[in-house]
Coordinates of C-alpha atoms in Angstrom, one line a residue:
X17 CA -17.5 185.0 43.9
X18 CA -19.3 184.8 40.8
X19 CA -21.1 181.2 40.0
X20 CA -23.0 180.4 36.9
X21 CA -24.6 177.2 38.8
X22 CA -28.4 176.8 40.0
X23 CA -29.8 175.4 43.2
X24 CA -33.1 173.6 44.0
X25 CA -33.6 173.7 47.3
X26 CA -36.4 171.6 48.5
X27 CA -37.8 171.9 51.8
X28 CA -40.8 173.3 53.4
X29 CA -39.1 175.4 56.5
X30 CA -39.5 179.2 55.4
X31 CA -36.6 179.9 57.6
X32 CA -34.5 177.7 56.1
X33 CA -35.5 178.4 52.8
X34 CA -34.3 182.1 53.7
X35 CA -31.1 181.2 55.4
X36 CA -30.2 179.5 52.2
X37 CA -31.2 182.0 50.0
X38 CA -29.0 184.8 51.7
X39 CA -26.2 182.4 52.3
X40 CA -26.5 181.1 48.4
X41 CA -27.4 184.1 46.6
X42 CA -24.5 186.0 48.1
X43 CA -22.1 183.3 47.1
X44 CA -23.4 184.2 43.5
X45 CA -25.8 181.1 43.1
X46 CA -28.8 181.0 41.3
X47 CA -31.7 179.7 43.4
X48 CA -35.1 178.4 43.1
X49 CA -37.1 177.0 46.0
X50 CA -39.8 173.8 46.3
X51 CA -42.2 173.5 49.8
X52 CA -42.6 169.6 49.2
X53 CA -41.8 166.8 46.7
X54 CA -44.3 167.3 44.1
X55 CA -42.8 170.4 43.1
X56 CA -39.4 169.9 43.7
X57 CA -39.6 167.1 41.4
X58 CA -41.5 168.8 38.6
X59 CA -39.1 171.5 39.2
X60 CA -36.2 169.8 39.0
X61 CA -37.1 168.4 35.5
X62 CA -38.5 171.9 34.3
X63 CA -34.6 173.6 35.7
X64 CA -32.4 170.6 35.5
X65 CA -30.6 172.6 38.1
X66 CA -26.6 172.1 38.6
X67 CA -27.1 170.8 42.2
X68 CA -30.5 169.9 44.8
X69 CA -30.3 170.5 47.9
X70 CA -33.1 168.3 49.8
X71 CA -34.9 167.7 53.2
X72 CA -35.8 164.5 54.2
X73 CA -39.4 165.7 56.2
X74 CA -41.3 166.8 53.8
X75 CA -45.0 167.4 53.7
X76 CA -46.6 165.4 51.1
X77 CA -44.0 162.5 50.8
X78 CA -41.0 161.1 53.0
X79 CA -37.8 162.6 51.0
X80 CA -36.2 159.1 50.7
X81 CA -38.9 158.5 48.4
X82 CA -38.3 161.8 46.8
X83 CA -34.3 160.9 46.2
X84 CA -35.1 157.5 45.1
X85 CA -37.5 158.7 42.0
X86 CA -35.2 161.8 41.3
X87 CA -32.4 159.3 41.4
X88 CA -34.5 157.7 38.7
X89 CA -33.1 160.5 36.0
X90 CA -31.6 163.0 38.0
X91 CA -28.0 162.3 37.6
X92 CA -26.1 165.6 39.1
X93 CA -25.3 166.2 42.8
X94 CA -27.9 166.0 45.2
X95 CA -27.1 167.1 49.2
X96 CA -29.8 166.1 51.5
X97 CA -30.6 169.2 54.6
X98 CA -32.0 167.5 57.7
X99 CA -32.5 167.1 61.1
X100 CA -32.7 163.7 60.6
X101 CA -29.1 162.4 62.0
X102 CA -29.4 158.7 62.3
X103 CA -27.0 156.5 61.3
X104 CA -29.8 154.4 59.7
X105 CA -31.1 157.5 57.9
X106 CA -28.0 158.6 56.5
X107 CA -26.5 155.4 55.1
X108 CA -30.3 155.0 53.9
X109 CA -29.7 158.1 52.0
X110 CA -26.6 157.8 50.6
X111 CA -27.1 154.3 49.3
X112 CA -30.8 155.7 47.7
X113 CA -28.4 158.4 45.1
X114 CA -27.5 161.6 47.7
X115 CA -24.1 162.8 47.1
X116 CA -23.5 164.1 51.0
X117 CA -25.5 164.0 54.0
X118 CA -25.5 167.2 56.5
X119 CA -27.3 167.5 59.4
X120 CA -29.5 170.8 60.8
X121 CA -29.0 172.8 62.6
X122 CA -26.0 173.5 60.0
X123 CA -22.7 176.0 59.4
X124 CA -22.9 177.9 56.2
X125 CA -19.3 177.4 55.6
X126 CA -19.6 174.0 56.2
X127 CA -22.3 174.1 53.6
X128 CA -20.9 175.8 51.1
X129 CA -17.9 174.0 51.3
X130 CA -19.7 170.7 50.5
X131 CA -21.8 172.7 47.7
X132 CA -18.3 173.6 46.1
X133 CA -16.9 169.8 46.4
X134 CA -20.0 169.2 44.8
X135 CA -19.8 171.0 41.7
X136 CA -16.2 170.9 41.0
X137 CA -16.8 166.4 40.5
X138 CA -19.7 167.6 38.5
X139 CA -17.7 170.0 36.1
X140 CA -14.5 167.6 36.3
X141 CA -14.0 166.2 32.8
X142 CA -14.5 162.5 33.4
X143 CA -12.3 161.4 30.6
X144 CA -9.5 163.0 32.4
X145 CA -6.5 160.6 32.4
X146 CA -4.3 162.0 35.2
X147 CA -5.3 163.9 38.9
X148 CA -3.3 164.9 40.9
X149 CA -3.0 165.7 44.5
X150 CA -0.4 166.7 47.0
X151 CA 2.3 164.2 46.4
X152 CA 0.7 161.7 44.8
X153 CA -0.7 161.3 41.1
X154 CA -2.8 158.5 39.4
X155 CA -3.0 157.5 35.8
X156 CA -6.4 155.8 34.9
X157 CA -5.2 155.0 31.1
X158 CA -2.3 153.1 32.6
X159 CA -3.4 151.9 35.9
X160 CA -0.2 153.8 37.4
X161 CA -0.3 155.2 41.0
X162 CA 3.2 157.5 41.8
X163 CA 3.8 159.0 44.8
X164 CA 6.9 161.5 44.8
X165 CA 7.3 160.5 41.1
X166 CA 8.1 157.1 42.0
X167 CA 5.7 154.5 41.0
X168 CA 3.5 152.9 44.1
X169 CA 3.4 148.9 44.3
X170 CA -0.7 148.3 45.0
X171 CA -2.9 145.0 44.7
X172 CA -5.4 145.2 41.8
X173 CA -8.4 145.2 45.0
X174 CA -6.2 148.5 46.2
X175 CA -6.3 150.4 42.8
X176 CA -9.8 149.8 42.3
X177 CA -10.6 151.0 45.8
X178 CA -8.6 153.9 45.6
X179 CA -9.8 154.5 41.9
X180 CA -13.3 154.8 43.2
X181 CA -12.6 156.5 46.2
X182 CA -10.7 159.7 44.2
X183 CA -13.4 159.5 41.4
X184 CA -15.5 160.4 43.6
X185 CA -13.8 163.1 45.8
X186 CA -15.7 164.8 48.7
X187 CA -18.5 162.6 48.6
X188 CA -19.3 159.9 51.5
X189 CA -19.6 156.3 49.9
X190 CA -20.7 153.4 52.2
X191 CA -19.0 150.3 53.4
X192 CA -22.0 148.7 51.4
X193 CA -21.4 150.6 48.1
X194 CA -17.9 150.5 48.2
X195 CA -17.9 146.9 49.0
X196 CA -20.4 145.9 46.1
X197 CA -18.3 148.3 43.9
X198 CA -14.8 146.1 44.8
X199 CA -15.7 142.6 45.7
X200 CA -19.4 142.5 44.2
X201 CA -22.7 141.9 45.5
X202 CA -22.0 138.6 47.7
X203 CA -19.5 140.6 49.6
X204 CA -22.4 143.7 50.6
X205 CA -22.0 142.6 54.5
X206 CA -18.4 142.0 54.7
X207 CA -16.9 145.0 56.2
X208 CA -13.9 143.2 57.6
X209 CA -12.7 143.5 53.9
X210 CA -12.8 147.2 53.6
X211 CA -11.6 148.0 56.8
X212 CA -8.1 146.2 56.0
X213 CA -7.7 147.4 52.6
X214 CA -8.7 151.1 53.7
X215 CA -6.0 150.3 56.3
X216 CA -3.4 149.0 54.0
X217 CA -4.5 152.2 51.5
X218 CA -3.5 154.3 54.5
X219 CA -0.4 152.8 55.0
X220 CA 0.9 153.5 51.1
X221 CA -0.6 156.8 50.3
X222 CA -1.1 158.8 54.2
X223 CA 2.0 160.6 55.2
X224 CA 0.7 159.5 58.9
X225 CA -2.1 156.6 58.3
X226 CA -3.4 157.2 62.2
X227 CA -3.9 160.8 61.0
X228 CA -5.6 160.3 57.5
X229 CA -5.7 163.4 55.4
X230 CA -7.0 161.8 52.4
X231 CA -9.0 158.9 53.1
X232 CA -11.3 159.8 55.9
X233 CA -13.4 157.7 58.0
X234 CA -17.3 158.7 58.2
X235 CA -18.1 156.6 61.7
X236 CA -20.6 154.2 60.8
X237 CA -21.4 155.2 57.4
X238 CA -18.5 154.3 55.0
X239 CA -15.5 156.5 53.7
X240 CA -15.3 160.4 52.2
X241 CA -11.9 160.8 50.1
X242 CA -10.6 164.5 51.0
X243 CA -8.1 166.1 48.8
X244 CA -8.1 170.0 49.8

């Protein structure tokens, strides 16, 4: 595999650091390395790297804090690396800017799998009118959803839900992101509302909505929309 696309890793674990590297460099990315904030930061404005990959236990400065001020400019993917699991940590992070949350100890595949989701949003041409995916393709000029070539009857709340969800693929949204996105910022707490449009999502664009392929629950944290 031959990748043109650099990776800032920022973290201060020398073993990681090298597990990365090997798994990373012989997947044909460019990598640079940063042992805490400071320098991942400056870094990451000197590089402008394609992608950061970032640990949350850092020496010098808690790596929430880190995502929050690279957030600030930083607008390309960002995957935090940590062995910090909690629910609380990882809706924390995803609503502070990170792109995907996975947890150490890790699987490469896994990893590079998410780095790969990753950059394909990234080099997606935003102004793309049509995707498509398995059966079903969506129209964002028109507002037109078909499935099997036949047009698909949704609310103007499901649209917008499922617009947001595909736009951005692979990456794990919250129930609080989603649900300001949709309904505004009033509606921030009201999960009830996403859980029965997610439901009546399933029901119009899942071959089995029990068995979701594309819209895929992350348990406590929010939604990722799959479609590979």
């Amino acid at each position: 595999m031959n990748n043109s696309a650099e990776i800032l890793i920022i973290d201060d674990e020398i073993q990681i650091r090298k597990l990365l590297e090997i798994a990373l460099d012989s997947n044909g990315y460019k990598t640079i390395f940063a042992v805490n904030g400071k320098e991942g930061i400056s870094l990451a404005a000197n590089h402008q790297p394609d992608l950061i990959i970032l640990d949350l236990g850092l020496p010098d400065e808690d790596g929430q804090v880190v995502l929050k001020r690279l957030r600030e400019w930083y607008k390309k993917p960002i995957l935090i690396l940590t062995v910090r699991n909690t629910e609380e940590e990882i809706v924390k992070a995803l609503d502070n800017g990170a792109n995907d949350y996975l947890a150490k100890p890790f699987r490469t595949q896994e990893l590079l799998a998410r780095i790969r989701t990753a950059l394909r949003n990234l080099n997606q041409d935003e102004n793309e009118p049509i995707i498509d995916f398995g059966e079903i393709s969506i129209d964002f000029t028109s507002r037109i959803v078909k499935l099997k070539n036949e047009i698909l009857k949704l609310t103007t709340t499901e649209y917008n839900l499922l617009s947001i969800l595909v736009k951005n693929e692979g990456r794990v949204l919250t129930h609080q992101y989603l649900l300001k996105q949709v309904w505004g910022n009033s509606y921030s707490d009201q999960t009830q509302y996403l859980r029965v449009f997610v439901a009546q999502l399933r029901k119009k664009i899942e071959e089995d909505p029990n068995r979701p392929k594309y819209i895929i629950t992350e348990s406590g944290v929010g939604y990722r929309f799959n479609t590979s």
